[in-house]
Amino acid sequence: MSTDTLPEWAALAPVLALLGTAFLLLVLDAVEPEGDNGRILAGVSVTGALVALAITVWYLFAGTGQPERGGAITLFDGALVVDAMALFFIVVVTSVLALVTLSSYDYLQDHPHQAAYYSLTMLAATGMAMVAVSNSFVVAFLSIELVSLPSYALVASLKTNRGSVEAGLKYFVVGALSSAILAYGISLVYVATGSLSFSGVAEAVLDGESLAGGTGILGLGILFVVGGFAFKMAVVPFHFWAPDAYEGAPAPVAAFISSSSKAAGFVVTFRVFTEVFPRSVPAVTDALDWVVAFQVLAIVTMFLANFAALRQERVKRMLAYSSIGHAGFALIALAALTDQASQTFVLGSGMAHLLVYGIMNTGAFLVVALAEYWGLGRRIEDWNGLATQAPFAAAAMTVFLYSLAGLPLGGGFLSKLYLLFASLDGGVALLAVALVVNSAVSLYYYTRIVTAMWVADPAEDLAIEEYPTALYAAIAIAALVTVLLLPGFGVVVEVAQTAAEMVVWP
């Protein structure tokens, strides 16, 4: 079926599906607030996520918002844009959302506020999808807040758990600071250019002579915008909220935030620094050479996060630092956008890695959710001998971890290989070295978990009697997709590069 006959507003159907699901969940809770309706709430949430995912995949492969169908679709006087990049990242968000909501059915079986949990998750996903289609600093800022506010509540949703509440409070305080930094940066960009729309700012930057205060105010504004976005991507030195938030949050929430929220941060960063502040424009390079800034951030993030992970004794906290390290890997998509680089190849490689990372990282956190469901301890030694009683879960975790490390067990091998080629294509050998070294470091600390599961002797009191169906199904799907992304990576990178081609500066 073709999308040509649909009205333009229908391009927002994935966003509307997520928003509609969130409101339906609120209605169900209002009708039966005290009812035992966890299965219905989980079913509605998974269905909403799958509907949004199906529509997005259909649009993406039907060419919606792409040159062969008339180019990007702009709505509300250009405040929103639906193009291949937006659709690509909505696929990432909805894929992770479907896995998280499916797994939450078992994880939340005794949770007293399930409707609030699912509706907040769907609202956060709506915000992430809105970030992807943002074409204005105002819309981007409001969409980021729509992501952040439900996320704070989700992290603290285990109200009787002191660690969860403390993590939510820390996340909120640091998040408020990052929002202020981003708002201040946006205000400086407005002062310099007189516009808040991406196209208006890009025109003012291209002209150069119309900039208020020369390039000084613009450069300071770009610097603060980088800082605000870096918080959402959990990039060093704006990462310090992530380990505590992931550690204290329910494991499905940690999976959701570390995968989808990170993807939302990257999509707006990619769009802003390729469409609005292209490095090839003299006014931008005079104001701030952001490629160099991202090179520094990428290298520091990779090394600090991965070497910090070496010292961790708790599985979830180790995965938190691993997630921060992968933000450094994904930053190569911007750090390698030098004058000599193939812009489409470099940016597309980073986008492809974020999709693969989203699936395998979600899967790893869902295995942690399974361990929490069983009441296993948080330390690596508590996982000793897990394979003797849960061989499938241990095998899936092995696939996720070694794919994250870059071994050829899943799509992570090829996504990291493409990032390596992107570093070399941009002529930044230091990025390539950092990628290889830190992948080797990550292999070491991932192997600690694998060794505990498969080699170490189990504790005498290790007894697993229940195997939750929904959690196992979500883990199985994530493991299967992770493996299939190895032979299917060509399709992913082709779609990613098609999307990248639409936003890179000619």
Short mmCIF file of C-alpha atoms in Angstrom, two decimals, residues 5 46 74 92 110 134 144 169 190 198 232 242 338 436 484:
data_model
loop_
_atom_site.label_atom_id
_atom_site.label_comp_id
_atom_site.label_asym_id
_atom_site.label_seq_id
_atom_site.Cartn_x
_atom_site.Cartn_y
_atom_site.Cartn_z
CA THR A 5 -2.80 9.13 -0.76
CA VAL A 46 2.91 -3.72 23.80
CA THR A 74 7.29 19.67 7.26
CA VAL A 92 14.91 2.43 17.58
CA ASP A 110 3.26 -7.12 42.44
CA SER A 134 11.72 18.33 16.00
CA ILE A 144 13.24 16.64 25.72
CA LEU A 169 15.96 12.48 43.06
CA TYR A 190 18.39 33.15 19.45
CA PHE A 198 16.40 25.13 12.62
CA LYS A 232 20.87 13.35 27.42
CA ALA A 242 23.71 7.68 34.81
CA THR A 338 36.06 16.25 9.08
CA VAL A 436 39.94 -0.71 19.46
CA LEU A 484 20.11 -11.65 12.90
#
